[in-house]
Amino acid sequence: MTARNGRPARTGAVGAEAARERTPGAGGVPGAASGTAHDDTVAGVVRQWRAVHPDLDTAPMEIIGRINRCAALFQQAEDAPLRRAGLSRPEFDLLGALRRTGRELTPSELARETFSSGAAVTKRLKQLTERGLVERRGDPRDRRVAHVRLTDAGRALVDGVLPEQLAYERAALSGLDGEGQGELAALLGELLGRLEGRPGALRI
Amino acid sequence: MTARNGRPARTGAVGAEAARERTPGAGGVPGAASGTAHDDTVAGVVRQWRAVHPDLDTAPMEIIGRINRCAALFQQAEDAPLRRAGLSRPEFDLLGALRRTGRELTPSELARETFSSGAAVTKRLKQLTERGLVERRGDPRDRRVAHVRLTDAGRALVDGVLPEQLAYERAALSGLDGEGQGELAALLGELLGRLEGRPGALRI
DNA sequence: CGGATATGCTTTACCAGTAAAACACCTGTT
DNA sequence: AACAGGTGTTTTACTGGTAAAGCATATCCG
């Protein structure tokens, strides 16, 4: 990750990951009917930090660590259906941007839509073009710019993969009931809205 | 990201990113005193997908897209204090694992703790050793294994950076009030607990 | 004991991303 | 018209990750 784009590259929390050995069925109270049946790894990491630095307020880790860890697990899961379609996630992001906007996009627009660097978009476009999933067209007015669009094959690929992706995501979220999902979406939306609303807010 | 570790590499949601041009102060209802004052990019992306695929249930994107996007923004922010200390996030993760466990760890334990591949740990250890932040010691019983520990300098570095990290995180979360933060942490904890509790749940 | 197999770690070959420079083209100014 | 400077895209050099192969060592079992 650079200053230029906003992509998560690591799972880190605040260095906050513990992959405690899962010994399924051993050691835990067999979960009650409802409630917090399982313990997550982040809780363990935070506990460790608190033991070593009892004076520090570790509350932010409980959120940021979990967000990072969730993102990691989701992405791992989502990779599967994509790989089957022969796509990496960045490639799918690019195709998806074209599909959902429903129009041609220039490389720089694609970079903005996918939060990637221009150079990365260039590379991906090269491959996707070779595979016949996108096409490029020059701009007659301004010969610097290119216009990229999905081919029929590219469009079909996206439309084929998308429902699968969503099914995976739904399955991944099924640990939360409908109400919990709604609350979570709302809270994240509020947080994200404020983060994005003040572009400088994070750079301090 | 591979099957081997669980690190988020992209921001993707379901290819769900829109970097709508921020035209601050234009177009939006000037936010009411409280509530969802800002709109986030994920909402826009989901709207685009719904317009193109009205039949698809896009609800999962609202959560997963936001989790990914938040992770991206947080990590971007957290990179700053680390870079000042001359560390990358994976390096800090490794040092942090040693610090918070408070004991020597083997390379494979470090790989598990930081969700990285063994090869990546080897590389990082090489650099951190050269910089004098960690030390290695062979195991007399089993000469295959190494034991890694923080040097005084490494420990001091972690302890110096950690409060800064936490301050950044606290600032980043300040868009949410205390209650919201608590709820968010709880919801994420529940989701994450279930995701991690059933190792196969995500692979389907 | 001694070979087969497993384990811990490192090496190798490679790939995708980045930052910065390079390139090509446009636009405003004089 | 000519040039300075800006913008859109690609290229270059490099970095850090991965998968898979490669050692060295331990362990199992006849």
Short mmCIF file of N, CA, C and O in Angstrom, two decimals, chain B residues 124-169:
data_model
loop_
_atom_site.label_atom_id
_atom_site.label_comp_id
_atom_site.label_asym_id
_atom_site.label_seq_id
_atom_site.Cartn_x
_atom_site.Cartn_y
_atom_site.Cartn_z
N ARG B 124 11.96 -11.73 6.46
CA ARG B 124 11.86 -10.62 7.41
C ARG B 124 12.85 -10.78 8.54
O ARG B 124 13.48 -9.82 8.97
N LEU B 125 12.98 -12.01 9.01
CA LEU B 125 13.92 -12.24 10.11
C LEU B 125 15.33 -11.87 9.69
O LEU B 125 16.09 -11.31 10.49
N LYS B 126 15.65 -12.18 8.47
CA LYS B 126 16.99 -11.85 8.00
C LYS B 126 17.25 -10.35 8.14
O LYS B 126 18.25 -9.92 8.68
N GLN B 127 16.28 -9.58 7.66
CA GLN B 127 16.46 -8.13 7.71
C GLN B 127 16.45 -7.60 9.13
O GLN B 127 17.26 -6.74 9.49
N LEU B 128 15.53 -8.10 9.92
CA LEU B 128 15.42 -7.60 11.29
C LEU B 128 16.65 -7.98 12.11
O LEU B 128 17.08 -7.24 12.99
N THR B 129 17.20 -9.15 11.79
CA THR B 129 18.42 -9.54 12.48
C THR B 129 19.56 -8.61 12.11
O THR B 129 20.32 -8.15 12.97
N GLU B 130 19.67 -8.33 10.81
CA GLU B 130 20.73 -7.43 10.36
C GLU B 130 20.61 -6.06 11.00
O GLU B 130 21.60 -5.38 11.25
N ARG B 131 19.37 -5.65 11.25
CA ARG B 131 19.19 -4.34 11.86
C ARG B 131 19.30 -4.40 13.39
O ARG B 131 19.09 -3.40 14.06
N GLY B 132 19.54 -5.57 13.89
CA GLY B 132 19.74 -5.69 15.33
C GLY B 132 18.48 -5.58 16.15
O GLY B 132 18.53 -5.23 17.33
N LEU B 133 17.34 -5.90 15.56
CA LEU B 133 16.09 -5.80 16.32
C LEU B 133 15.68 -7.14 16.91
O LEU B 133 14.93 -7.19 17.88
N VAL B 134 16.12 -8.21 16.30
CA VAL B 134 15.86 -9.54 16.87
C VAL B 134 17.16 -10.35 16.87
O VAL B 134 18.11 -10.03 16.15
N GLU B 135 17.16 -11.37 17.68
CA GLU B 135 18.30 -12.30 17.75
C GLU B 135 17.78 -13.71 17.58
O GLU B 135 16.65 -14.01 17.94
N ARG B 136 18.66 -14.58 17.06
CA ARG B 136 18.26 -15.97 16.94
C ARG B 136 19.19 -16.82 17.78
O ARG B 136 20.34 -16.49 18.00
N ARG B 137 18.67 -17.94 18.17
CA ARG B 137 19.41 -18.85 19.01
C ARG B 137 18.98 -20.24 18.58
O ARG B 137 17.80 -20.48 18.32
N GLY B 138 19.91 -21.12 18.45
CA GLY B 138 19.56 -22.48 18.05
C GLY B 138 18.99 -23.26 19.22
O GLY B 138 19.22 -22.91 20.37
N ASP B 139 18.25 -24.30 18.89
CA ASP B 139 17.71 -25.15 19.95
C ASP B 139 18.68 -26.30 20.16
O ASP B 139 19.05 -26.99 19.21
N PRO B 140 19.11 -26.51 21.38
CA PRO B 140 20.08 -27.58 21.62
C PRO B 140 19.45 -28.97 21.42
O PRO B 140 20.12 -29.89 20.98
N ARG B 141 18.18 -29.09 21.72
CA ARG B 141 17.52 -30.38 21.60
C ARG B 141 17.25 -30.75 20.14
O ARG B 141 17.50 -31.87 19.72
N ASP B 142 16.70 -29.81 19.43
CA ASP B 142 16.30 -30.07 18.04
C ASP B 142 16.98 -29.03 17.16
O ASP B 142 16.57 -27.88 17.11
N ARG B 143 18.00 -29.46 16.47
CA ARG B 143 18.82 -28.48 15.77
C ARG B 143 18.19 -27.94 14.50
O ARG B 143 18.80 -27.16 13.78
N ARG B 144 16.96 -28.37 14.22
CA ARG B 144 16.28 -27.75 13.08
C ARG B 144 15.69 -26.40 13.47
O ARG B 144 15.55 -25.50 12.66
N VAL B 145 15.29 -26.28 14.70
CA VAL B 145 14.51 -25.11 15.07
C VAL B 145 15.38 -23.98 15.58
O VAL B 145 16.46 -24.20 16.13
N ALA B 146 14.87 -22.78 15.34
CA ALA B 146 15.53 -21.58 15.84
C ALA B 146 14.60 -20.91 16.84
O ALA B 146 13.38 -21.04 16.74
N HIS B 147 15.17 -20.21 17.76
CA HIS B 147 14.36 -19.43 18.70
C HIS B 147 14.71 -17.97 18.48
O HIS B 147 15.88 -17.60 18.48
N VAL B 148 13.67 -17.18 18.28
CA VAL B 148 13.87 -15.78 17.96
C VAL B 148 13.39 -14.94 19.13
O VAL B 148 12.33 -15.22 19.69
N ARG B 149 14.17 -13.95 19.47
CA ARG B 149 13.72 -13.04 20.54
C ARG B 149 14.07 -11.61 20.17
O ARG B 149 14.97 -11.36 19.35
N LEU B 150 13.39 -10.68 20.79
CA LEU B 150 13.67 -9.27 20.59
C LEU B 150 14.97 -8.89 21.27
O LEU B 150 15.26 -9.36 22.37
N THR B 151 15.73 -8.04 20.61
CA THR B 151 16.84 -7.41 21.32
C THR B 151 16.27 -6.26 22.14
O THR B 151 15.09 -5.90 22.00
N ASP B 152 17.10 -5.65 22.96
CA ASP B 152 16.63 -4.48 23.71
C ASP B 152 16.17 -3.39 22.75
O ASP B 152 15.16 -2.73 22.98
N ALA B 153 16.93 -3.24 21.65
CA ALA B 153 16.56 -2.20 20.68
C ALA B 153 15.21 -2.53 20.06
O ALA B 153 14.36 -1.64 19.87
N GLY B 154 15.00 -3.79 19.72
CA GLY B 154 13.73 -4.17 19.12
C GLY B 154 12.57 -3.93 20.05
O GLY B 154 11.53 -3.40 19.66
N ARG B 155 12.79 -4.31 21.27
CA ARG B 155 11.75 -4.11 22.27
C ARG B 155 11.45 -2.63 22.46
O ARG B 155 10.28 -2.21 22.52
N ALA B 156 12.49 -1.83 22.52
CA ALA B 156 12.28 -0.39 22.69
C ALA B 156 11.53 0.18 21.49
O ALA B 156 10.66 1.04 21.64
N LEU B 157 11.87 -0.32 20.30
CA LEU B 157 11.21 0.19 19.11
C LEU B 157 9.71 -0.10 19.15
O LEU B 157 8.88 0.78 18.92
N VAL B 158 9.37 -1.34 19.46
CA VAL B 158 7.96 -1.70 19.54
C VAL B 158 7.25 -0.84 20.59
O VAL B 158 6.20 -0.25 20.33
N ASP B 159 7.86 -0.76 21.74
CA ASP B 159 7.21 0.00 22.80
C ASP B 159 7.09 1.48 22.46
O ASP B 159 6.18 2.16 22.96
N GLY B 160 7.99 1.96 21.62
CA GLY B 160 7.88 3.36 21.22
C GLY B 160 6.78 3.57 20.19
O GLY B 160 6.08 4.58 20.23
N VAL B 161 6.65 2.63 19.29
CA VAL B 161 5.69 2.80 18.20
C VAL B 161 4.27 2.50 18.63
O VAL B 161 3.32 3.14 18.19
N LEU B 162 4.11 1.53 19.50
CA LEU B 162 2.77 1.07 19.84
C LEU B 162 1.83 2.18 20.31
O LEU B 162 0.70 2.27 19.79
N PRO B 163 2.24 3.04 21.22
CA PRO B 163 1.31 4.08 21.66
C PRO B 163 0.91 5.01 20.52
O PRO B 163 -0.24 5.43 20.42
N GLU B 164 1.86 5.27 19.65
CA GLU B 164 1.55 6.08 18.47
C GLU B 164 0.50 5.41 17.60
O GLU B 164 -0.45 6.03 17.15
N GLN B 165 0.71 4.13 17.38
CA GLN B 165 -0.24 3.35 16.59
C GLN B 165 -1.64 3.45 17.19
O GLN B 165 -2.62 3.70 16.49
N LEU B 166 -1.68 3.25 18.50
CA LEU B 166 -2.98 3.26 19.15
C LEU B 166 -3.62 4.64 19.06
O LEU B 166 -4.84 4.76 18.90
N ALA B 167 -2.80 5.66 19.13
CA ALA B 167 -3.36 7.02 19.03
C ALA B 167 -3.96 7.23 17.65
O ALA B 167 -5.05 7.79 17.51
N TYR B 168 -3.27 6.76 16.64
CA TYR B 168 -3.81 6.85 15.28
C TYR B 168 -5.14 6.12 15.18
O TYR B 168 -6.10 6.60 14.60
N GLU B 169 -5.14 4.94 15.73
CA GLU B 169 -6.35 4.14 15.62
C GLU B 169 -7.50 4.82 16.35
O GLU B 169 -8.63 4.86 15.85
#
